[in-house]
Coordinates of C-alpha atoms in Angstrom, one line a residue:
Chain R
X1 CA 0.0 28.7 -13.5
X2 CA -1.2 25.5 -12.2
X3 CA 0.4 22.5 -13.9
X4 CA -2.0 20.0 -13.6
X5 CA -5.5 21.4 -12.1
X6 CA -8.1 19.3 -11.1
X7 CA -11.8 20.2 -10.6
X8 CA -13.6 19.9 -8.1
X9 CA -11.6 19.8 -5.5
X10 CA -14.1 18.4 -3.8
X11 CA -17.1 16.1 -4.9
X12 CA -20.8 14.9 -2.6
X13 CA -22.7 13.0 -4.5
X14 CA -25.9 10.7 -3.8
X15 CA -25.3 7.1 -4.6
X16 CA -26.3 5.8 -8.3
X17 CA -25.5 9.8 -9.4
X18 CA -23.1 10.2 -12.3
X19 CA -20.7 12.8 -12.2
X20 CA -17.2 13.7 -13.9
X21 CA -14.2 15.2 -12.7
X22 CA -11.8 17.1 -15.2
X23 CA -8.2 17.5 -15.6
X24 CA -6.3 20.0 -17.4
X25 CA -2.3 20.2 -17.3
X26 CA -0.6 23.0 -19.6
X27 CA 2.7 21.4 -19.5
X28 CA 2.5 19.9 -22.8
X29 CA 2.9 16.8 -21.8
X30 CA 1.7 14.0 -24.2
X31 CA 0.1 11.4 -21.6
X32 CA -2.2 11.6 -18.9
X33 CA -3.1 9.1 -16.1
X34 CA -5.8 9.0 -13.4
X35 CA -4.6 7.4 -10.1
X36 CA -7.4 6.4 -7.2
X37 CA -5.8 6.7 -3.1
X38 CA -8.2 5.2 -0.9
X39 CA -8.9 5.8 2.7
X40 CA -5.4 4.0 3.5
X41 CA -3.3 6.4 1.0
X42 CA -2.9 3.1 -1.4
X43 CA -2.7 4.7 -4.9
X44 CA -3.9 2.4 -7.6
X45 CA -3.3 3.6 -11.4
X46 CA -7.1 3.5 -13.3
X47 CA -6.0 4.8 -16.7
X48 CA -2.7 5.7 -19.0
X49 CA -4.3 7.8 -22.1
X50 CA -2.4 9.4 -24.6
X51 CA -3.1 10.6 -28.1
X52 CA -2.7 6.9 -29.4
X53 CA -3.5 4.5 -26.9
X54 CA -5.6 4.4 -23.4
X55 CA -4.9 1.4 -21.3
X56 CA -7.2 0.6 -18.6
X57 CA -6.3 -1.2 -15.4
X58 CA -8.8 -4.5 -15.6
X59 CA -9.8 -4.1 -12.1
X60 CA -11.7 -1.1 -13.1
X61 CA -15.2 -1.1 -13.2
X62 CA -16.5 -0.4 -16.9
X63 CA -18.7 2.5 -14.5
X64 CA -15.5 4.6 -15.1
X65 CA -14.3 6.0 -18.2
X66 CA -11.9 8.4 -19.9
X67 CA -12.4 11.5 -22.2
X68 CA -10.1 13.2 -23.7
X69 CA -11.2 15.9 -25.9
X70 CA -7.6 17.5 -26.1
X71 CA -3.7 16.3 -25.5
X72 CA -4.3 18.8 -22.3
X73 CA -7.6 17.4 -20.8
X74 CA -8.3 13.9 -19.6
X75 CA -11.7 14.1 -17.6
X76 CA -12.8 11.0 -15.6
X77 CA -16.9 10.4 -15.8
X78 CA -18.6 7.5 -13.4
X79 CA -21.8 6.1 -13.8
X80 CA -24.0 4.8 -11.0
X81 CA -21.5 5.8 -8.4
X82 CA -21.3 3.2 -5.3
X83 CA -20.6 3.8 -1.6
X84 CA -17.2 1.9 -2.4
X85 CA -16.0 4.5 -4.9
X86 CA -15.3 7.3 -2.5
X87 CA -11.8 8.2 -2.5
X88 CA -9.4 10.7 -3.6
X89 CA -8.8 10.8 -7.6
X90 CA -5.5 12.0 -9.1
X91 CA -5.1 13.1 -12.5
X92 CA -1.5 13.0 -13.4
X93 CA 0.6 13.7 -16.6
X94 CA 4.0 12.7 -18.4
X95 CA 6.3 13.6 -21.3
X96 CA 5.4 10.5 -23.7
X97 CA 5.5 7.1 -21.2
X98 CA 8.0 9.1 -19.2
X99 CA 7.4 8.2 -15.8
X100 CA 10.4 10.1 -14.2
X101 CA 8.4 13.2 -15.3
X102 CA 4.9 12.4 -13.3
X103 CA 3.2 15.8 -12.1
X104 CA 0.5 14.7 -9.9
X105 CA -2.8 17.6 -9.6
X106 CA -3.9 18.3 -5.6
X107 CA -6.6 15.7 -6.0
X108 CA -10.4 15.1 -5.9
X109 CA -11.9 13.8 -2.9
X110 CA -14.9 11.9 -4.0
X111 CA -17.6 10.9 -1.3
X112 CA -20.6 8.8 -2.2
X113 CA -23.3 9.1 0.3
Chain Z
X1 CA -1.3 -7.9 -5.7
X2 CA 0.9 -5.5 -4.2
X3 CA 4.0 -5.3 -6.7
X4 CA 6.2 -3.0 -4.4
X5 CA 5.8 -3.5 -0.3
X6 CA 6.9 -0.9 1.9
X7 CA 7.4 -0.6 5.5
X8 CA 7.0 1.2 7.9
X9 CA 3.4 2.1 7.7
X10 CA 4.1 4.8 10.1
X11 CA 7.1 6.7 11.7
X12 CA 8.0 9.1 14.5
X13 CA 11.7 10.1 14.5
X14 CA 12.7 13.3 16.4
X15 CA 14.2 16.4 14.9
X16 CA 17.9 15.9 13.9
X17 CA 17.3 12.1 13.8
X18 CA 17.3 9.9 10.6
X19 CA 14.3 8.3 8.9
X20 CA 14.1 5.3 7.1
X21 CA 11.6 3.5 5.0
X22 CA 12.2 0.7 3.1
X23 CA 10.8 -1.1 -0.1
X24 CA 11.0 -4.4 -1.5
X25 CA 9.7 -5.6 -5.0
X26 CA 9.7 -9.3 -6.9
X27 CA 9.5 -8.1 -10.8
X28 CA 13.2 -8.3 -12.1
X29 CA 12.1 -6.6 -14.8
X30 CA 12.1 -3.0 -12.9
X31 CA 14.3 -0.2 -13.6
X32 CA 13.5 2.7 -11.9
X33 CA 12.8 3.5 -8.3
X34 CA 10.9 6.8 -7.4
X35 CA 10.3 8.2 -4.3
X36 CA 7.2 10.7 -4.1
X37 CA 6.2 13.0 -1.0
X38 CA 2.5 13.7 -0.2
X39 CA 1.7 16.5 2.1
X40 CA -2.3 16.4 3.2
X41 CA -4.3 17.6 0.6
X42 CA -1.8 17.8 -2.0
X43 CA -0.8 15.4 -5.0
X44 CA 2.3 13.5 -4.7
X45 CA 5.4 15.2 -5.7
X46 CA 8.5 13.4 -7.3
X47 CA 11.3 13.4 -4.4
X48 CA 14.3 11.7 -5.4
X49 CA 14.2 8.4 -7.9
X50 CA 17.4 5.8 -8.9
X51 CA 17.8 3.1 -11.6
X52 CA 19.6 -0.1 -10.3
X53 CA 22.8 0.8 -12.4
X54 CA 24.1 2.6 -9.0
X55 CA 23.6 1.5 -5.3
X56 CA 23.2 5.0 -4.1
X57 CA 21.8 8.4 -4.9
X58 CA 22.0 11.3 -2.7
X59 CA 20.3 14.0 -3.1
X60 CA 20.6 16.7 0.1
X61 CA 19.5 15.6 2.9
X62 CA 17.7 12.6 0.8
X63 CA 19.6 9.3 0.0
X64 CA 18.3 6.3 -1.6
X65 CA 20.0 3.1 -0.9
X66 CA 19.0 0.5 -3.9
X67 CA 20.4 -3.8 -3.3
X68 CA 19.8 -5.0 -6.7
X69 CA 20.3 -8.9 -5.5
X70 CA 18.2 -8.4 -2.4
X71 CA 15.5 -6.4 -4.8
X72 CA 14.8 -3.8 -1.8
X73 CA 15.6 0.1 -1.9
X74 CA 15.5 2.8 0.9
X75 CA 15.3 6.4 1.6
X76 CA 17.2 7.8 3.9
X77 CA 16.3 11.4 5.5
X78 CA 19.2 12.8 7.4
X79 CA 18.9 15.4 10.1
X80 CA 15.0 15.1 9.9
X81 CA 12.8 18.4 9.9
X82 CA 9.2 18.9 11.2
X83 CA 8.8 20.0 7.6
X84 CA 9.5 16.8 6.3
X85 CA 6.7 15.3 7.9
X86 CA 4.4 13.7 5.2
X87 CA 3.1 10.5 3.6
X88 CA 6.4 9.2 1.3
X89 CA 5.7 6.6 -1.4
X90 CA 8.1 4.4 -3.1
X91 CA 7.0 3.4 -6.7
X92 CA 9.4 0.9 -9.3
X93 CA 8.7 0.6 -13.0
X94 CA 10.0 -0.9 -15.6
X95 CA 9.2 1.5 -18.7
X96 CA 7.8 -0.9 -21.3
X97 CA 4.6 0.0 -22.5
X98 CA 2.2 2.2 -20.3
X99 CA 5.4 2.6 -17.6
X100 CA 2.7 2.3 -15.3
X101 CA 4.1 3.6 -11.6
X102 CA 3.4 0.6 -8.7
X103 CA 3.6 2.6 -5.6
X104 CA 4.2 1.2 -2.3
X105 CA 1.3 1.6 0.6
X106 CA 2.8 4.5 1.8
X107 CA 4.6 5.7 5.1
X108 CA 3.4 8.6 7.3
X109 CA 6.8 10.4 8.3
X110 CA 6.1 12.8 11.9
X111 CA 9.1 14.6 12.7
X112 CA 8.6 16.2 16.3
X113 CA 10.4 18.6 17.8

């Protein structure tokens, strides 16, 4: 009974692979987010999504996108992943723009290699 | 551009002792003050948050101290616990739009015995 689940936990990849992490949450919760922590725990918002509008955080590379197939999913896809995009990916979700209701998933720890 | 700076990056208090990390941010336009708790190889989980219409919020052993004028909030962990040891976040919003979260850079709390 997992609120928000995030798979794989953990993610080797070769650099220029493309790969996608998903995110579920069964909380019913009507926006998702993706959050990147780097090696020095800085966590960095990527994307807010919810069934009317995704904003993207203009430092992110256009490599990395959103889909959402349903208000519960919000999977993260990257192109041509680089060295530099190892870290750990959080999928996160809120009631509407409700940020005093974040629920954060475990994580996926991404390394490039 | 970092909009909410934290400090300390790290901290070792002993058990019994109180910790304290402290935040500062420049947008005026914030209105709510969370504080998250990471333990390793978990999300971060919402700890205690306040909105500037009070200077303090207590919550347990958890108090946040918030100085409108002086644009800085604190937490506050009273009689510290080797369970409390983790990586603790601030974060400030201000609700319009995405209410994107703008976490600090994080402080690692170790309590020792």
């Amino acid at each position: 009974d997992t609120a928000v689940s995030q798979t794989p936990k953990y993610l080797v990849t070769q650099m220029g692979n493309d790969k996608s992490i998903k995110c579920e949450q069964n909380l019913g919760h009507d926006t998702m987010y993706w959050y990147k922590q780097d090696s020095k725990k800085f966590l960095k918002i990527m994307f807010s999504y919810n069934n009317k509008e995704l904003i993207i955080n203009e430092t992110v590379p256009n490599r990395f996108s959103p889909k959402s197939p349903d208000k519960a999913h919000l999977n993260l896809h990257i192109n041509s992943l680089e060295l530099g995009d190892s870290a750990v990916y959080f999928c996160a979700s809120s009631q509407e723009w409700a940020v005093y209701g974040y629920t954060f998933g475990s994580g996926t720890r991404l390394t490039v290699v | 551009q970092q909009q909410v700076k934290q400090s300390p990056q790290s901290l070792i208090v002993q058990k019994g002792g109180i910790s304290i990390i402290n935040c500062a941010y420049e947008n005026t336009a914030f209105d709510y003050f969370p504080w998250y708790q990471q333990f390793p190889g978990k999300g971060p989980a919402l700890l205690i948050a306040i909105r500037p219409d009070v200077s303090e919020k207590k919550e347990g052993r958890f108090t946040i101290s918030f100085n409108k004028s002086a644009k800085q909030f604190s937490l506050h962990i009273m009689d510290s616990q080797p369970g409390d040891s983790a990586t603790y976040f601030c974060a400030a919003t201000d609700q319009t739009g995405a209410n994107n979260l703008f976490f600090g850079t994080g402080t690692r709390l170790t309590v020792i015995p």
